[in-house]
mmCIF file of C-alpha atoms in Angstrom:
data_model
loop_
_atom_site.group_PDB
_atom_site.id
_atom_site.type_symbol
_atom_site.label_atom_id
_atom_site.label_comp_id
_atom_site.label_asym_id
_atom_site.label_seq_id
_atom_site.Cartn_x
_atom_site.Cartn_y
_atom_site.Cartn_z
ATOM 1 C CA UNK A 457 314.537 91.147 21.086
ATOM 2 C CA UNK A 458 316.364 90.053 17.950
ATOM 3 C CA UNK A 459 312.817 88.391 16.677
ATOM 4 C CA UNK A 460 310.608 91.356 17.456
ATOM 5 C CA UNK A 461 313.203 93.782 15.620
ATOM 6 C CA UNK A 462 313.219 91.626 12.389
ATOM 7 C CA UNK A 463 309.636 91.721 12.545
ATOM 8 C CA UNK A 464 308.857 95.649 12.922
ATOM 9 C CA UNK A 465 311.644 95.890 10.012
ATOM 10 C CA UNK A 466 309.775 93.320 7.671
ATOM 11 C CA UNK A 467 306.465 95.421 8.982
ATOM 12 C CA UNK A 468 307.981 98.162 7.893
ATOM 13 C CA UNK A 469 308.655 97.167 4.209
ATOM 14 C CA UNK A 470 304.874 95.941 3.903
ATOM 15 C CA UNK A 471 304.162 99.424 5.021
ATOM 16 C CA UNK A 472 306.547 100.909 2.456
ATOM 17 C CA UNK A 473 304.957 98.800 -0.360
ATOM 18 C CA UNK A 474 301.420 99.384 0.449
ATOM 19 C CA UNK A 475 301.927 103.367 0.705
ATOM 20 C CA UNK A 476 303.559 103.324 -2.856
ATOM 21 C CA UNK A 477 300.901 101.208 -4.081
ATOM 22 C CA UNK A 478 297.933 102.764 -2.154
ATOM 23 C CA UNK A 479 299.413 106.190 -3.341
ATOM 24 C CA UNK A 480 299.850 105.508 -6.961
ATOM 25 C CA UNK A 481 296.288 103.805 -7.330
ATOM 26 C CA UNK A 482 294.142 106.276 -5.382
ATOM 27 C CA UNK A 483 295.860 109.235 -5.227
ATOM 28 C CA UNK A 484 294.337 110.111 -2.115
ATOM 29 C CA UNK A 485 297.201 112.199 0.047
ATOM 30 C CA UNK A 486 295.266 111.726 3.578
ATOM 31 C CA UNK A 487 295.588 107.640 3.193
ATOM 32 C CA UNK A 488 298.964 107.661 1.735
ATOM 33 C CA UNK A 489 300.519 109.958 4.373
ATOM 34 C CA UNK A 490 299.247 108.072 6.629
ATOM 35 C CA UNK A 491 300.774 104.643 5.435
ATOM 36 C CA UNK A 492 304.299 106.763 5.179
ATOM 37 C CA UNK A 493 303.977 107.692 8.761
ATOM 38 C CA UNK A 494 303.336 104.028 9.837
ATOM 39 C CA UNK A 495 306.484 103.185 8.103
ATOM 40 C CA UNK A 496 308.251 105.474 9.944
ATOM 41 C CA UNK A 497 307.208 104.333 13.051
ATOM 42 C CA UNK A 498 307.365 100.985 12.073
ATOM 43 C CA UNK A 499 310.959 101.299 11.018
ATOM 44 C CA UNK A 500 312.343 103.159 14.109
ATOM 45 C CA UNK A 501 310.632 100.371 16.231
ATOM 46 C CA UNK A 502 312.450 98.089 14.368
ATOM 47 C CA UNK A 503 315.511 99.357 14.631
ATOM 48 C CA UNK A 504 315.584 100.457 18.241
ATOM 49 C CA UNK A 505 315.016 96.790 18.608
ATOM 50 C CA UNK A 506 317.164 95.270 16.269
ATOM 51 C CA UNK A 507 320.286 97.975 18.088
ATOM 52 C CA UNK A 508 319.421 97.066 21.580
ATOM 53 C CA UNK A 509 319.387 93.582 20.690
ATOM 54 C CA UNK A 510 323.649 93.655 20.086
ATOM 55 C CA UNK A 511 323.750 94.830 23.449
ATOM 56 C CA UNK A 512 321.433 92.198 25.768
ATOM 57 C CA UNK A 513 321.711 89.250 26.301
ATOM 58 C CA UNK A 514 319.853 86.586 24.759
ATOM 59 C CA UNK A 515 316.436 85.709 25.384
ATOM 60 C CA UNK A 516 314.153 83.056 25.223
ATOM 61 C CA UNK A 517 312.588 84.015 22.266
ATOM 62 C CA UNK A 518 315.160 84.092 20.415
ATOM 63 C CA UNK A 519 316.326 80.546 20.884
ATOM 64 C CA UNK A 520 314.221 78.315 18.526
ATOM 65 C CA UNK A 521 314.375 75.326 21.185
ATOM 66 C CA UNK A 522 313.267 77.834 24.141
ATOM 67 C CA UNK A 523 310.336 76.139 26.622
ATOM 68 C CA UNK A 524 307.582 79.099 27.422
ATOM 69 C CA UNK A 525 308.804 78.743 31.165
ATOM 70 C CA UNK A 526 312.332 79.716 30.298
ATOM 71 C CA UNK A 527 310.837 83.754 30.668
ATOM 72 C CA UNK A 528 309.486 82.828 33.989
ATOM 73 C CA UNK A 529 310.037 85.378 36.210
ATOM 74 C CA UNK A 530 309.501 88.412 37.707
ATOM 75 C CA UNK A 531 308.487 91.170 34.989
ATOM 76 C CA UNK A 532 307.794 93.809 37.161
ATOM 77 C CA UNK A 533 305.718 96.180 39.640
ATOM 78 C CA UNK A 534 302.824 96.732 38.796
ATOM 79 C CA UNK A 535 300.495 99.067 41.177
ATOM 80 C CA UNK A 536 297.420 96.547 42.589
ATOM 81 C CA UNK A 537 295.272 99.477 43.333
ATOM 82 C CA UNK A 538 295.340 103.182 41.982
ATOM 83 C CA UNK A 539 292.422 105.567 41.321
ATOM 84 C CA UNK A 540 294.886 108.172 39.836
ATOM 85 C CA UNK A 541 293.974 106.816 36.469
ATOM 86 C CA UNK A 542 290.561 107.289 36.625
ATOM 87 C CA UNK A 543 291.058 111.467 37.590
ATOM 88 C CA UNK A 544 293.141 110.992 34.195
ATOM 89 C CA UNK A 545 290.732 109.822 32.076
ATOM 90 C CA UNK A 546 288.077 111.706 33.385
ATOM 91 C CA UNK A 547 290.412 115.185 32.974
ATOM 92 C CA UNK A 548 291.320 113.866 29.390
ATOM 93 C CA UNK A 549 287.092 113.109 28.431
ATOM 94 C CA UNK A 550 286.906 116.599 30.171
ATOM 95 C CA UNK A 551 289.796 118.271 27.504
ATOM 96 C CA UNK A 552 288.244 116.629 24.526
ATOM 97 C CA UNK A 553 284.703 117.625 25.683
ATOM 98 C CA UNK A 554 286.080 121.110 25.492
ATOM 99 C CA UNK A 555 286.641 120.561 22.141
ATOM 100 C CA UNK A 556 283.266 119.814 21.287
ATOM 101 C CA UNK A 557 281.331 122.073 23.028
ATOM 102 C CA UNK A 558 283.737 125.330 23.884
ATOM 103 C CA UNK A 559 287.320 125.987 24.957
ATOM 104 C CA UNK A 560 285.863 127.175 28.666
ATOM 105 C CA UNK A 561 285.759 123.526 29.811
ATOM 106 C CA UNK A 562 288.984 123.051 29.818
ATOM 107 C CA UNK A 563 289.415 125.461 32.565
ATOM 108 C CA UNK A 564 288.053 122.566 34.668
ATOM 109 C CA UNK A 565 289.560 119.890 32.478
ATOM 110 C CA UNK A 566 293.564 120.794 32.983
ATOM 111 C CA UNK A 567 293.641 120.736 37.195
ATOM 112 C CA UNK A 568 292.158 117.242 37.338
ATOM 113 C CA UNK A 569 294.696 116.138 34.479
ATOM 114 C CA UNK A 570 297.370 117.797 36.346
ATOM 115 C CA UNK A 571 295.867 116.061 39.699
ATOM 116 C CA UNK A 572 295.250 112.768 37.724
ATOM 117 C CA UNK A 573 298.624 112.593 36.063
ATOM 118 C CA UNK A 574 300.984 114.618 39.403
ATOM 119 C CA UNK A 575 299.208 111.922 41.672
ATOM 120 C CA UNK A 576 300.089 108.912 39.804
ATOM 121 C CA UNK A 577 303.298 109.625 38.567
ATOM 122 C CA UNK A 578 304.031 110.716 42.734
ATOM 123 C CA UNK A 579 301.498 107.885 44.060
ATOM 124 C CA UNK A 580 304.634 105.799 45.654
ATOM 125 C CA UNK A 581 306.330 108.788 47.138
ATOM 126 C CA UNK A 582 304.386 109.878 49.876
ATOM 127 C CA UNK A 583 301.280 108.403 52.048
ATOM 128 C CA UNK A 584 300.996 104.854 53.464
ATOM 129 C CA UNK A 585 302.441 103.508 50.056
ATOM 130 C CA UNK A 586 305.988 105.360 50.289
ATOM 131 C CA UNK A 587 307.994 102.123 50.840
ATOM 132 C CA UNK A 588 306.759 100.096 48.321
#
């Protein structure tokens, strides 16, 4: 985590330089407010990185003589089969249809987010997938 934290940090002083530059030359405020904000982000990425780094162990990435297979492993569980992401996404094209054509849409648009987003946060607490 060491590398990706330097990296976010450096990010984040190309991000710093370009907003002071992009600001000074256009003086646009939309485009240089944005550029701040991504060296915000940039910057707190960095450093959440570059802290939590101290306090893991080493990784493979971080040694320079590190094979790819040394990170071979398990990463984690990931769900083989869920539809609870498509009543999301078809809830959130709902909300932002509601947007565009009147507020009364999202009267439909918030109970399948809530079913979308309660069912997949919930999906391996009840039914036949509960011991997974």
């Amino acid at each position: 985590m060491n590398i990706q934290g330097k990296m976010f940090i450096w990010l984040s002083v190309f991000m710093l330089a370009m907003a002071i530059t992009y600001g000074v030359w256009s003086k646009e405020p939309a485009g240089t407010t944005a550029l701040f904000l991504a060296f915000g982000l940039s910057i707190m990425i960095g450093f959440y990185l570059a802290f939590t780094a101290r306090r893991v162990d080493a990784m493979a990435q971080d040694n320079k003589e590190a094979d790819v297979a040394d990170e071979a492993g398990e990463v984690g569980f990931f769900s083989p089969h869920s539809w609870q992401p498509l009543a999301l996404a078809i809830g959130g094209a709902l909300a932002f249809l509601g947007v565009v054509f009147g507020w009364w849409l999202l009267y439909y648009a918030i109970p399948v987010v809530l079913i979308g987003l309660f069912g997949w946060v919930f999906e391996y607490y009840r039914g036949e997938n509960r011991t997974q």
